[in-house]
Every structure is written in structure tokens, then in C-alpha cells.
mmCIF file of C-alpha atoms in Angstrom:
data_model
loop_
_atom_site.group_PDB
_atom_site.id
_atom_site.type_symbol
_atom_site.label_atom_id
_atom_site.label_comp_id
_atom_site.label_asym_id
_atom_site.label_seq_id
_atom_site.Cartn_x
_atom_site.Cartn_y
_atom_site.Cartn_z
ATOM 1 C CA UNK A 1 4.467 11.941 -19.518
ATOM 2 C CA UNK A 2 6.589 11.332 -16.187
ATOM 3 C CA UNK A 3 4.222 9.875 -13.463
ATOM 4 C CA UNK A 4 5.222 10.835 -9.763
ATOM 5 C CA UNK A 5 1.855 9.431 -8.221
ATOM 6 C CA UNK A 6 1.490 6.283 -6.038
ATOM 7 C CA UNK A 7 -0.354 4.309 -8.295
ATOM 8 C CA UNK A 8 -0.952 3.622 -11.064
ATOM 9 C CA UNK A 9 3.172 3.858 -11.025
ATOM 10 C CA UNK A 10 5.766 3.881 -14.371
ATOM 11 C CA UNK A 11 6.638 -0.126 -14.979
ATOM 12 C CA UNK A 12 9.755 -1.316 -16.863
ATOM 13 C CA UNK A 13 10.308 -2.592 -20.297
ATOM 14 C CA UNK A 14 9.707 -5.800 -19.883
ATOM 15 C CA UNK A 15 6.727 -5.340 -17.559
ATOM 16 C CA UNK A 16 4.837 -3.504 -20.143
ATOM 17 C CA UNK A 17 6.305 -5.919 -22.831
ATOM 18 C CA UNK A 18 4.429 -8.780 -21.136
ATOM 19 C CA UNK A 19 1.302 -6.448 -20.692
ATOM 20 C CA UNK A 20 1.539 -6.556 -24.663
ATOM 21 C CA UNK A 21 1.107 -10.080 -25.236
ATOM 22 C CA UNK A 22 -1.938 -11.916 -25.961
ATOM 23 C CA UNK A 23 -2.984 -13.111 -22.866
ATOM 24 C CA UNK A 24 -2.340 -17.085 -22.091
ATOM 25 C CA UNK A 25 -4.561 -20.047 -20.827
ATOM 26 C CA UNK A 26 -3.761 -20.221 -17.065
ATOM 27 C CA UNK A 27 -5.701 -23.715 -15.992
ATOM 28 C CA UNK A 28 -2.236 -25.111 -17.243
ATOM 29 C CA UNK A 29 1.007 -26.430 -15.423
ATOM 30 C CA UNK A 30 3.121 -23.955 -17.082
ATOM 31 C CA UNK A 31 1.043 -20.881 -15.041
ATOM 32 C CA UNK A 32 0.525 -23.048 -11.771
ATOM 33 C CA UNK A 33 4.381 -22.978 -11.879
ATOM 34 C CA UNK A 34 4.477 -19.183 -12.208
ATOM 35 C CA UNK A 35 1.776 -18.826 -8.925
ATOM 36 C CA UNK A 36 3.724 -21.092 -6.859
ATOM 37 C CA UNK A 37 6.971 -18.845 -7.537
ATOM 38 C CA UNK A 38 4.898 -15.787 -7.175
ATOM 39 C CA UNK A 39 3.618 -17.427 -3.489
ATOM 40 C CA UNK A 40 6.810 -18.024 -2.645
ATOM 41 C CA UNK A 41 8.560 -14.742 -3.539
ATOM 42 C CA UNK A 42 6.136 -12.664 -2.088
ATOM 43 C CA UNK A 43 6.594 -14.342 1.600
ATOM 44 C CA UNK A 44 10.200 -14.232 1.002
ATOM 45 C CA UNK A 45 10.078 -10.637 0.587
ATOM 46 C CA UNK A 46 7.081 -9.940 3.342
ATOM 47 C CA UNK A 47 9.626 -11.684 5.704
ATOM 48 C CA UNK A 48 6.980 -14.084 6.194
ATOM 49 C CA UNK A 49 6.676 -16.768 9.217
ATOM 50 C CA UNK A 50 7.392 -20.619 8.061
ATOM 51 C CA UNK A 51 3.935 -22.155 7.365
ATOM 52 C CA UNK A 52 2.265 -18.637 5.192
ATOM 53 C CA UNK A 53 0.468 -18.734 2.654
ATOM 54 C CA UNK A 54 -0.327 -16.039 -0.441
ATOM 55 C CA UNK A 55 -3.296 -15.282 -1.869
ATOM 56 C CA UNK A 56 -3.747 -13.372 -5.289
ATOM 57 C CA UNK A 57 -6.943 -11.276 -5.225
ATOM 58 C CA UNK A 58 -8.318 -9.958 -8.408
ATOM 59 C CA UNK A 59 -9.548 -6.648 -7.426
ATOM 60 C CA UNK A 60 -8.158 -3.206 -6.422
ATOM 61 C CA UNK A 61 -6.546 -3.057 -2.427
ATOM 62 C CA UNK A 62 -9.894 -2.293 -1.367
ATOM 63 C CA UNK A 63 -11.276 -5.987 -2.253
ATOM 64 C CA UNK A 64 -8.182 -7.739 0.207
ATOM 65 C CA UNK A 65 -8.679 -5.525 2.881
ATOM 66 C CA UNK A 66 -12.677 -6.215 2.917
ATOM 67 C CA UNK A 67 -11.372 -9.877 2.217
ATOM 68 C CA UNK A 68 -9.428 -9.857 5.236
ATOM 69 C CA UNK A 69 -11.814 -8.658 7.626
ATOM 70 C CA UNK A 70 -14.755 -10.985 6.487
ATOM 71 C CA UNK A 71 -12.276 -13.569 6.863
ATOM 72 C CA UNK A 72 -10.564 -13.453 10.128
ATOM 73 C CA UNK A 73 -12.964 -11.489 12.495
ATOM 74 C CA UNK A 74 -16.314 -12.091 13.508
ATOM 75 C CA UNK A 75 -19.019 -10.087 15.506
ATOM 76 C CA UNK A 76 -17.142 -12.172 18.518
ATOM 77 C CA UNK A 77 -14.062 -9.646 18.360
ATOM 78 C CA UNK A 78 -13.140 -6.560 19.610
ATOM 79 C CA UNK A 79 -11.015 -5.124 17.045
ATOM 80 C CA UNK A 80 -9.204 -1.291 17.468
ATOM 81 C CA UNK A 81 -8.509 0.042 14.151
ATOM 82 C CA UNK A 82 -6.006 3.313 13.144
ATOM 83 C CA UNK A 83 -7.921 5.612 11.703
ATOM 84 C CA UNK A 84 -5.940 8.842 10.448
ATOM 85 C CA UNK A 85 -7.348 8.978 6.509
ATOM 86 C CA UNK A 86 -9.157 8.098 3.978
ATOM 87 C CA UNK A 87 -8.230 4.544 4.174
ATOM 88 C CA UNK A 88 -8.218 3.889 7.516
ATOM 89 C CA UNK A 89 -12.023 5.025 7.452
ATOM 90 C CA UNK A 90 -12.153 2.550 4.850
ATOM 91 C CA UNK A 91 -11.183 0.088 7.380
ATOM 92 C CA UNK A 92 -13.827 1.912 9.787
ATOM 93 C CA UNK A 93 -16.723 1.163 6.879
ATOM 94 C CA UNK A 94 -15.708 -2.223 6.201
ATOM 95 C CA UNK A 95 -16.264 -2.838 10.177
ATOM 96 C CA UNK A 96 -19.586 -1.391 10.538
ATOM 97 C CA UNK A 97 -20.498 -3.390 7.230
ATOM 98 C CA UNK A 98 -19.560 -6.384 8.248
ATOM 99 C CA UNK A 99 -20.753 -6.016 11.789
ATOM 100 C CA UNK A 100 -17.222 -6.471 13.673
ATOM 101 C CA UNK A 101 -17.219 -4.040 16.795
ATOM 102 C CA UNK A 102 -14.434 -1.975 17.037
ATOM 103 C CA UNK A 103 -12.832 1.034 18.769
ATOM 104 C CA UNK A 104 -10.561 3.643 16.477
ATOM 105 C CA UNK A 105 -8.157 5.649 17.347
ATOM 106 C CA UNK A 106 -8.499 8.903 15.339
ATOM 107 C CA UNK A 107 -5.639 11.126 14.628
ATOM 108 C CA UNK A 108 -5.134 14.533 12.965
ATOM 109 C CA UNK A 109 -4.391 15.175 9.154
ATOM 110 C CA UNK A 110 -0.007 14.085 8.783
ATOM 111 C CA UNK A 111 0.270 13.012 12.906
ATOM 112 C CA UNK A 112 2.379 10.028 14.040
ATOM 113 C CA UNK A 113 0.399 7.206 15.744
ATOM 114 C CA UNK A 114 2.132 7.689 19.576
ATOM 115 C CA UNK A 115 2.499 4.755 22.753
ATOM 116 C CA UNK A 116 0.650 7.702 24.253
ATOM 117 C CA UNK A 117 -2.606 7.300 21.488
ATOM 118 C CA UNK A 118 -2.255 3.196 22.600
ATOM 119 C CA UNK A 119 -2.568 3.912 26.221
ATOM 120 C CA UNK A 120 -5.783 4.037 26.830
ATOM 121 C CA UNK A 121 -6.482 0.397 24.964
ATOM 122 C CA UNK A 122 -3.743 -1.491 27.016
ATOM 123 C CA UNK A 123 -5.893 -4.423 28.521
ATOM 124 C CA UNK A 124 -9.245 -3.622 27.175
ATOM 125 C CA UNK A 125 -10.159 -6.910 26.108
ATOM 126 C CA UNK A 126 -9.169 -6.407 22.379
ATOM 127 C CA UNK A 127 -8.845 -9.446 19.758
ATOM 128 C CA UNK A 128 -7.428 -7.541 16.653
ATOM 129 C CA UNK A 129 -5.844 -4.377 15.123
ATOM 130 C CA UNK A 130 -6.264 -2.916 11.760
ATOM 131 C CA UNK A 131 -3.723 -0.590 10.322
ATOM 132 C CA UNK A 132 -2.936 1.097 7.012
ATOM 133 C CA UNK A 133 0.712 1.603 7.993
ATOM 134 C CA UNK A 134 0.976 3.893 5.604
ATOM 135 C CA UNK A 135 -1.688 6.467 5.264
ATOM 136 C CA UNK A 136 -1.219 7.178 1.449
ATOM 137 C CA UNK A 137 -3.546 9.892 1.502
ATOM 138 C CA UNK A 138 -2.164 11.571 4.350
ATOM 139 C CA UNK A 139 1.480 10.362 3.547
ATOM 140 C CA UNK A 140 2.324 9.320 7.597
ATOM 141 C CA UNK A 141 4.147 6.500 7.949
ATOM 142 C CA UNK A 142 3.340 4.324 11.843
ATOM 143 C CA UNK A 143 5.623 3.240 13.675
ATOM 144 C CA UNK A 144 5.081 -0.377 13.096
ATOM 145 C CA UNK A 145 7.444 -1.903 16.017
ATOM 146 C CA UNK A 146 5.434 0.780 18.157
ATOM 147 C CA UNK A 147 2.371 -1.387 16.898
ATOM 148 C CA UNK A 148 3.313 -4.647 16.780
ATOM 149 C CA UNK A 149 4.934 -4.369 20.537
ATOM 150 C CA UNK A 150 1.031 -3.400 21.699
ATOM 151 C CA UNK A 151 -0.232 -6.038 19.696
ATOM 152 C CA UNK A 152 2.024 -8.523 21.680
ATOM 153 C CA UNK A 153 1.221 -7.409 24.634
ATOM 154 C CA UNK A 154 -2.048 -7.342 24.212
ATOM 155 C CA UNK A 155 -2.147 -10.790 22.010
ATOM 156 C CA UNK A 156 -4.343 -9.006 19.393
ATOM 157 C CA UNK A 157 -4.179 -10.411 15.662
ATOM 158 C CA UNK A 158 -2.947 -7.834 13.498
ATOM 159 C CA UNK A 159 -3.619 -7.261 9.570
ATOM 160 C CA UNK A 160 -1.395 -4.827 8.590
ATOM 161 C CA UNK A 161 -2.549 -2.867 4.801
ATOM 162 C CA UNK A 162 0.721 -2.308 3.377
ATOM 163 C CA UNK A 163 -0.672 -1.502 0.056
ATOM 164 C CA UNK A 164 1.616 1.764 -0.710
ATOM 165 C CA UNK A 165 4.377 1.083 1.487
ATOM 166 C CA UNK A 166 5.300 -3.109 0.480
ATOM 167 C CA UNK A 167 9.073 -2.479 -0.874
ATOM 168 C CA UNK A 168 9.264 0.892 -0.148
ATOM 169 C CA UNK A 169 9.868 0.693 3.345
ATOM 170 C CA UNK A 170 11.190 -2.493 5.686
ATOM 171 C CA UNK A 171 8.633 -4.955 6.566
ATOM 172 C CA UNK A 172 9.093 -7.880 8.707
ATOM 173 C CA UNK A 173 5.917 -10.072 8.773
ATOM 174 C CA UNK A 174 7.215 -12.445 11.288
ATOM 175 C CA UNK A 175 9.767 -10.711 13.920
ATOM 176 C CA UNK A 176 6.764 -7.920 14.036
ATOM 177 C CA UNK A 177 4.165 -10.914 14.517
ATOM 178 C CA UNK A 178 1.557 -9.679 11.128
ATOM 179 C CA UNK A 179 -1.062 -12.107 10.831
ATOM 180 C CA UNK A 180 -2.165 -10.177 7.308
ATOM 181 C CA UNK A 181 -0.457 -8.112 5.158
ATOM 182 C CA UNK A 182 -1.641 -6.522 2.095
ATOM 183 C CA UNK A 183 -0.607 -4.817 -0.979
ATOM 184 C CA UNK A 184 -1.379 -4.298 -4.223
ATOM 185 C CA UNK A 185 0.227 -4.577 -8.358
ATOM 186 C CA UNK A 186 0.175 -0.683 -9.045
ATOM 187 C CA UNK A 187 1.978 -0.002 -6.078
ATOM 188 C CA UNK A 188 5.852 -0.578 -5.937
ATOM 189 C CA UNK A 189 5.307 -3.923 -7.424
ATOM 190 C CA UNK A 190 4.854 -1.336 -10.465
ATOM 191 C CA UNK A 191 2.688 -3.588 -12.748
ATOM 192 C CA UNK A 192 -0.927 -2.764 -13.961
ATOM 193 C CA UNK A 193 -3.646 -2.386 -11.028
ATOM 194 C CA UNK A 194 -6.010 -5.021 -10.785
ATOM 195 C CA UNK A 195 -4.568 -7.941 -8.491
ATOM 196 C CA UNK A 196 -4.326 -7.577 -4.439
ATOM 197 C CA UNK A 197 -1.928 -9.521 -2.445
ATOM 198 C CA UNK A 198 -2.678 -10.913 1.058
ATOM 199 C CA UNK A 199 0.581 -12.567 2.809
ATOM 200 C CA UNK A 200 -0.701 -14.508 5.696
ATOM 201 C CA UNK A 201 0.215 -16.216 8.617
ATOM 202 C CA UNK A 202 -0.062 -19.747 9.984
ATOM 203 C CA UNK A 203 -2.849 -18.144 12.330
ATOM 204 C CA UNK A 204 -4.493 -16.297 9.589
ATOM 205 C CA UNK A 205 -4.845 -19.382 7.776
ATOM 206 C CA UNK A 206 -6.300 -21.235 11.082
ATOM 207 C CA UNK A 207 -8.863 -18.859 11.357
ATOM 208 C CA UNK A 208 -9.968 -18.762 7.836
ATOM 209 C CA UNK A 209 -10.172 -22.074 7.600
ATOM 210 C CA UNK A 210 -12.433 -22.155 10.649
ATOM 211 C CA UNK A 211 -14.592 -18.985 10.221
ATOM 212 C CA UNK A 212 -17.849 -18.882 7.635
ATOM 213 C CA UNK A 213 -18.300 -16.189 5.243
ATOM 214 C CA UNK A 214 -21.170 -15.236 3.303
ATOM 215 C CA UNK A 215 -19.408 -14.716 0.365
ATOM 216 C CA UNK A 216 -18.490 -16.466 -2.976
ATOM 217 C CA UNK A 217 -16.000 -14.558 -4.268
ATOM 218 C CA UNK A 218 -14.256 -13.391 -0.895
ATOM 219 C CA UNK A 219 -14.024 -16.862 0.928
ATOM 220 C CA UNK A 220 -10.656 -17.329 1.221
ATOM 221 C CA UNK A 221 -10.687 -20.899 2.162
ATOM 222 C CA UNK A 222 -11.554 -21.577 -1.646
ATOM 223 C CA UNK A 223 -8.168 -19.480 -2.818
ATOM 224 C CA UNK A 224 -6.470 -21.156 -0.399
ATOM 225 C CA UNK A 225 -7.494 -24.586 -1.497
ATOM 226 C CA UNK A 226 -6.647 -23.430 -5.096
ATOM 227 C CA UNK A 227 -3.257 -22.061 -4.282
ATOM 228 C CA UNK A 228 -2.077 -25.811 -3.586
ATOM 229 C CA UNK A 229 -1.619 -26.635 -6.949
ATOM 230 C CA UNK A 230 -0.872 -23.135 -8.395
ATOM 231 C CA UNK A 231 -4.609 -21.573 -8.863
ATOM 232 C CA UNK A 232 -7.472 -19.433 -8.206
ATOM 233 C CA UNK A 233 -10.933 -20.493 -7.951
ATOM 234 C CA UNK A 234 -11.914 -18.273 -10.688
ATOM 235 C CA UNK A 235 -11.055 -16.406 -13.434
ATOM 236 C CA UNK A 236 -7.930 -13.791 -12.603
ATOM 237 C CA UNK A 237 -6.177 -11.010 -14.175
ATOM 238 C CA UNK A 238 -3.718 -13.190 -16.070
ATOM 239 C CA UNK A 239 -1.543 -11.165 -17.524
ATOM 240 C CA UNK A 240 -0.841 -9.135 -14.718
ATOM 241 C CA UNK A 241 -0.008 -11.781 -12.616
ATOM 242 C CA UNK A 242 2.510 -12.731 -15.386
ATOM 243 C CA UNK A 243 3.861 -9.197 -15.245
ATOM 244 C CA UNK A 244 3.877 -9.911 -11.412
ATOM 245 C CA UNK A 245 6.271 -12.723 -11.244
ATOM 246 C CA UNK A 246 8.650 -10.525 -13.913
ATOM 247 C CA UNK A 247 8.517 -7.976 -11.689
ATOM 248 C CA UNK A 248 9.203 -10.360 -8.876
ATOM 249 C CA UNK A 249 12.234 -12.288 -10.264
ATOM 250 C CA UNK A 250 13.189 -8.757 -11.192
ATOM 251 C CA UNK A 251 13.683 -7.481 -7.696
ATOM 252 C CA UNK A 252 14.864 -10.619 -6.701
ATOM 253 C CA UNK A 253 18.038 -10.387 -9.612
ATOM 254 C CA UNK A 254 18.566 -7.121 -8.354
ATOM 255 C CA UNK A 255 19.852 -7.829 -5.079
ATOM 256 C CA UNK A 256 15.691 -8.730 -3.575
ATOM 257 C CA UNK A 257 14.100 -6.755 -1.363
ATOM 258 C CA UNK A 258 16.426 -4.570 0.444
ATOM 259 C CA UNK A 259 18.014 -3.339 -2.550
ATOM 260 C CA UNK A 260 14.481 -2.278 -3.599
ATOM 261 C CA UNK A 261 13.888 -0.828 -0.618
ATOM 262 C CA UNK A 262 17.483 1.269 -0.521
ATOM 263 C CA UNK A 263 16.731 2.585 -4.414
ATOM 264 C CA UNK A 264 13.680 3.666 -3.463
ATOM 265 C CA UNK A 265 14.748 5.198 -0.408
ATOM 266 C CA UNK A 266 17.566 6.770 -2.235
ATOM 267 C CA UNK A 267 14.940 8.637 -4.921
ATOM 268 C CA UNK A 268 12.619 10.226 -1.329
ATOM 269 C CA UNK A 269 15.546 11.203 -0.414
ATOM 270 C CA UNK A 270 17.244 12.923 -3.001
ATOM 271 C CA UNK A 271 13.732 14.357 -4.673
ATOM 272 C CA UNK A 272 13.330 15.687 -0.389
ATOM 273 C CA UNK A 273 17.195 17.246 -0.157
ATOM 274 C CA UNK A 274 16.019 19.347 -3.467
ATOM 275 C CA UNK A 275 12.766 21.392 -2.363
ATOM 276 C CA UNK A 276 14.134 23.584 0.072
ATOM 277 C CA UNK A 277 14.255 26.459 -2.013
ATOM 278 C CA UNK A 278 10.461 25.593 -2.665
ATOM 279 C CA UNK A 279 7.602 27.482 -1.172
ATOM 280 C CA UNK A 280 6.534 24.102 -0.187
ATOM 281 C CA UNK A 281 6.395 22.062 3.071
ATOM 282 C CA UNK A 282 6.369 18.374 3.830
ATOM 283 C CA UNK A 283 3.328 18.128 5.974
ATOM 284 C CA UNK A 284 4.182 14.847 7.356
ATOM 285 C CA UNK A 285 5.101 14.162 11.010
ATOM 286 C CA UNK A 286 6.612 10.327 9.712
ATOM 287 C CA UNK A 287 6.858 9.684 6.269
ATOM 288 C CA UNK A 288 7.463 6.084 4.009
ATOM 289 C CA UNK A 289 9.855 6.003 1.713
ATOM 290 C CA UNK A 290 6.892 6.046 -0.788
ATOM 291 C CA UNK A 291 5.851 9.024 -1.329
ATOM 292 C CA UNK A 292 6.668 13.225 -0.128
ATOM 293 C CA UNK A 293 3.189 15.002 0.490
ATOM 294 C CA UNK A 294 3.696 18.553 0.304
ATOM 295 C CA UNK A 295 1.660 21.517 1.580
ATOM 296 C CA UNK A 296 1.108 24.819 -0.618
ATOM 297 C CA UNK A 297 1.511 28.244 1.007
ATOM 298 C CA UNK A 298 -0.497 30.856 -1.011
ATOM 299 C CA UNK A 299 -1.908 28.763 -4.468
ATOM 300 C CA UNK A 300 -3.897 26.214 -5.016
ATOM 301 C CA UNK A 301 -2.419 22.780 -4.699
ATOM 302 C CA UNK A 302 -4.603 20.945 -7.156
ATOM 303 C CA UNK A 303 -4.314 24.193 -9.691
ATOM 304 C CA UNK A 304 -0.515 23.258 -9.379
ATOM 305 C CA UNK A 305 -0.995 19.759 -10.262
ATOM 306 C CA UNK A 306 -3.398 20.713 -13.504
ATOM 307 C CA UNK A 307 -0.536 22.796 -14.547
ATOM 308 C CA UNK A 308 2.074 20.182 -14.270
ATOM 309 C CA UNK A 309 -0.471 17.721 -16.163
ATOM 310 C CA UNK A 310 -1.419 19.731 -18.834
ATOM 311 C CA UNK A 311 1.568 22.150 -19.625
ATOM 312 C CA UNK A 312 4.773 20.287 -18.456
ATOM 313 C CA UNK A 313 3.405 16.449 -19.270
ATOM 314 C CA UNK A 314 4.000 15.576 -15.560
ATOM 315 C CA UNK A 315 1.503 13.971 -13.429
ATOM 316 C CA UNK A 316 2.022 14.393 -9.450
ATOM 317 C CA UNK A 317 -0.468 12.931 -7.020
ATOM 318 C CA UNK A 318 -3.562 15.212 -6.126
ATOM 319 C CA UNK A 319 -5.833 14.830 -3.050
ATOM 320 C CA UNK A 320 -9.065 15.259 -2.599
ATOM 321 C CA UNK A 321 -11.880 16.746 0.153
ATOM 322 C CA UNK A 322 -10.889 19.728 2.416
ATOM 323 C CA UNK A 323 -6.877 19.220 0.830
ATOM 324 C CA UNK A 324 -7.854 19.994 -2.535
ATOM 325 C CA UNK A 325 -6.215 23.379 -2.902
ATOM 326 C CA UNK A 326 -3.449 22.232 0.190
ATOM 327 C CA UNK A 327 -2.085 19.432 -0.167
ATOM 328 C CA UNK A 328 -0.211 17.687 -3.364
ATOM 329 C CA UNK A 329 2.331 14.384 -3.178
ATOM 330 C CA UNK A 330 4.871 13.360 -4.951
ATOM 331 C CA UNK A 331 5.806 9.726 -4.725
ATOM 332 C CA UNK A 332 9.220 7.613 -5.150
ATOM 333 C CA UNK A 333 8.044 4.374 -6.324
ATOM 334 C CA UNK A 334 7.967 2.838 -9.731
ATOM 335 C CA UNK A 335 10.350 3.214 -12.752
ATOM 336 C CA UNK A 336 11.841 6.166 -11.918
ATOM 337 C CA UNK A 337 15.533 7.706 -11.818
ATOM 338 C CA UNK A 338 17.011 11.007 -10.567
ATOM 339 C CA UNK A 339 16.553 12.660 -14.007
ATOM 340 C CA UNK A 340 13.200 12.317 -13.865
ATOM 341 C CA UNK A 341 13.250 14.450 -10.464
ATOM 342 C CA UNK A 342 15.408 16.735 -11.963
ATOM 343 C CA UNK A 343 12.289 17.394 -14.838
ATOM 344 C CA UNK A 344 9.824 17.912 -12.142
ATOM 345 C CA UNK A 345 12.174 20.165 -10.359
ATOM 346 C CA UNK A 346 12.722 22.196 -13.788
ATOM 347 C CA UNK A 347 9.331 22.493 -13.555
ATOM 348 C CA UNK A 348 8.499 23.980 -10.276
ATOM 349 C CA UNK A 349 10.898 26.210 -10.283
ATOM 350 C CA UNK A 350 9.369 27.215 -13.268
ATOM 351 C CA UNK A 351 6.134 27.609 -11.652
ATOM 352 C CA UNK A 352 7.716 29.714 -8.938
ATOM 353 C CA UNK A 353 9.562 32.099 -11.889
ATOM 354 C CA UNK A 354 5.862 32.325 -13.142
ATOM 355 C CA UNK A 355 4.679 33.546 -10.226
ATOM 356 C CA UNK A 356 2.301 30.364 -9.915
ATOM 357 C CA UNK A 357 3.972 28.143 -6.959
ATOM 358 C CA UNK A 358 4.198 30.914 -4.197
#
């Protein structure tokens, strides 16, 4: 099985070597050592201002970005939110549940986020901005000086969900001014899911420290407190956080993050120089470096993904809702090389001999 989806990804050797292992007591020195490197490679490689801080959530990407706005927005802001998928609704829900009052700016299926959308908010007495910068389930990629020069100008605090994009694509926490950034273990980190990362500011940690949440398990003053010395308040995913700092030194060996970012750059763009013989077409006005979503013409897109599953041993990324039968994407992140591509290739222009991909 080859997996081209954007997450769960492929992991190395040594990765899934680790995930083998009995898993280890972590209230020890020997682990506090391994969180404090993890902490510190993480802002290294977020670009992170002097003075941030790292917090390990266990929980899917979901759990930091509900974290985040519990945290560091109250029913006192005015927040303006991105909405152009199924995860920047998710930001949308997590406002209305947690009573924040916001303004979104909603934008068709694979469009760009434009000055021209930001217009009308210039001045409006926002305090915040949430973004998914990259829309996984859409595949568009925003313009993220575009957002962080309205967030200056309008001195909003911005948490930026980088889940799906976090080494793929360049990020610069601190020239772009991100109070919150957010990713997640299954992503290009390529390890298990189950931990969520949150990279924050000085100013983040300000207002966490001086905000109340009803929460136990989501009060980030109590990771924070724990992080000092190298823990979490409770019980984590240990062994993925072990595969975590593998994977970290890993990258970090390998030339750090802008080598990771050119390989997988490199794979998008090699996999994207190969389909144009394809009845297929990239239905993405910006895309990340993560992932290539690509629109059927006259079959099924999710029939073409069972196919590849259960005949070729190849797993692409479906969607769901009204793109069921449109939309299918293939993504560049994780263990992967240019043979791999070359499989999945093979096998849609097998498809298209068959008479299947049309």
C-alpha cells in the first residue's frame, strides 16, 4: 500500500521503529529532556519570536484549534475568521460554541483569499483573525503576507491553523507577526496522529495566562506551567511524542526546515508536471506544497479512489459532501519518493486505458 493522502501520511524506518517499542515512563528526566528539545525545535522551525512557547496537545488538530480559541479570545473580541471549507467552518462552530462574536469571510470551493475580500473589514474594530492557511479540504493555499499585512494594520491577534501545510510550505511565525500556530503529528511531521502542536507567541502566552477557561483539560496555563520542566499536566501520547522528536532531529540532520520544505516542494511539483495528459484538472486557484486536489471530468471521483484502494493497493485522498464524485487529492507529504509517483501514475493511466478515468 502507497499512501498519497494528507494524513495519516507514510513515516520512516525509524519512526515506525520507535512506534514499536514498549512505551516508556515519561514523569522522568530522561523524557523532560526529549520535550524541552521537542519545544525548542518546533519554534526553531515555526520561525518563532524570542520569548514562545510550545505546547503538546494530545488530541487530533481539532482539540488545539478549540484550545486556542477558548484560550486567547473572549466574548470581549471581535474576531473575523476565513471561512472557505470544511475547516474553516470548524473555526466558525468553535466561535458560536464558545460564544466569541465574529464576522467570516466566505469564499467559493478552490478561490484565493484577495486584499479585495479584506476590504470591507479594514478599521472595523476587529481584535483577532482565524485562518486555516491551508484549506486541506479544498486544497487553496492564502496568501499569508496578504494576511498578516491586514492583521498589522489592523493590530488584530492572529492564530494561524497550519495543520497540513507546517513544513510543506514557508512559515515565518515572527516576521508575519502569528500569535498561534498549529499543526499536527500525521501531517508532514509524518508520525502517528494523536498529538497537536500550538507554537505561540510572547502575546499568546500573556493572554492565556490572563484569560479564565472553563476547562480542565484545555487550560493552557496548566501545559504551560508543565512545559517548564519538560511536562504535561496529564497523561500524553508518549510514544508519539518520542517518534516526534526523531522525526524532529531528523529534519533538523537533513539540512532543517527548508530542506524539508524544498523536498517536498520538489515531489508537488514533479507529481503536477506529470498529469497533463490526464483527464484531470487542478481545481485550485493557490495551492501548498502539500497536497494537488484534482477535479474529474466525466467519472466519479470517489469511484476512482475505491479503484485505486482496492485494485492497485494505492490510497489517494477522497472528499466528502457535494465533491464526492468531483473532487479527489493527492498529497506530497510524508515518506514518499518519485517512484512512488511514478506507481500512481502507472495506475491512472491505467484507469484511462480502461476506460474508467475519462
Amino acid at each position: 500500500m502507497i499512501n498519497f493522502t494528507v494524513g495519516p501520511v507514510q513515516s520512516s524506518g525509524d519512526v515506525r521503529a520507535i512506534g514499536a517499542e514498549n512505551v516508556p515512563y515519561f514523569r522522568t528526566s530522561e523524557f523532560s529532556a526529549v520535550m524541552l528539545e521537542n519545544e525548542a525545535l518546533m519554534q526553531k522551525f515555526a520561525q518563532a519570536p524570542a520569548g514562545s512557547r510550545t505546547v503538546f496537545i494530545t488530541g487530533s488538530g481539532t482539540a488545539s484549534m478549540e484550545a486556542a480559541v477558548m484560550n486567547v479570545f473572549t466574548p470581549a473580541d471581535k474576531v473575523l475568521l476565513v471561512n472557505g471549507g470544511s475547516f474553516g467552518q470548524r473555526f466558525h462552530e468553535l466561535c458560536q460554541i464558545h460564544q466569541i462574536p465574529f464576522a467570516e469571510i466566505r469564499l467559493d470551493t478552490g478561490k484565493a483569499l484577495t486584499a479585495e475580500h479584506l476590504a470591507p473589514y479594514e478599521n472595523q474594530g476587529f481584535t483577532g483573525f482565524l485562518v486555516n492557511i491551508h484549506e486541506t479540504s479544498t486544497g487553496v493555499h492564502y496568501d499569508p503576507k496578504l494576511i498578516a499585512d491586514f492583521c498589522k494594520r489592523n493590530g488584530l491577534f492572529l492564530v494561524v491553523d497550519a495543520i497540513s501545510s507546517f513544513l510543506a510550505d514557508e512559515f515565518r511565525m515572527a516576521d508575519w507577526g502569528v500569535d498561534v500556530m498549529i499543526t499536527g503529528s500525521q501531517k508532514a511531521l509524518a508520525c502517528p496522529p494523536g498529538i497537536s502542536v500550538m507554537v505561540l507567541s510572547p502575546k499568546a502566552v500573556e493572554r492565556i495566562e490572563g484569560n479564565s477557561v472553563r476547562s480542565l483539560y484545555f487550560d493552557l496555563k496548566s501545559a504551560l506551567k508543565n512545559g517548564e520542566r519538560g511536562q504535561t499536566p496529564f497523561t500524553p501520547a508518549v510514544g508519539t511524542l518520542l517518534q516526534i522528536h526523531a522525526r524532529l532531529k531528523a529534519i533538523e540532520a537533513a539540512g532543517g526546515v527548508e530542506a524539508e520544505t524544498a523536498k517536498i516542494a520538489g515531489l508537488a511539483a514533479f507529481f503536477r508536471s506529470q498529469i497533463a495528459d490526464l483527464p484531470l484538472d487542478v481545481c485550485s486557484e493557490s495551492m501548498s506544497n502539500a497536497v494537488t486536489p484534482l477535479m474529474t471530468r466525466n467519472c466519479s471521483a470517489h469511484e476512482i479512489f475505491t479503484i485505486l484502494k482496492d485494485e492497485y493497493g494505492i490510497w489517494v485522498c477522497p472528499n466528502g459532501g457535494e465533491y464526492k464524485d468531483k473532487i479527489f487529492r493527492v498529497g506530497h507529504i510524508g515518506e514518499l519518493t518519485e517512484q512512488d509517483y511514478r506507481q500512481l501514475l502507472d495506475a491512472l493511466r491505467d484507469l484511462q486505458k480502461r476506460g474508467i478515468l475519462r
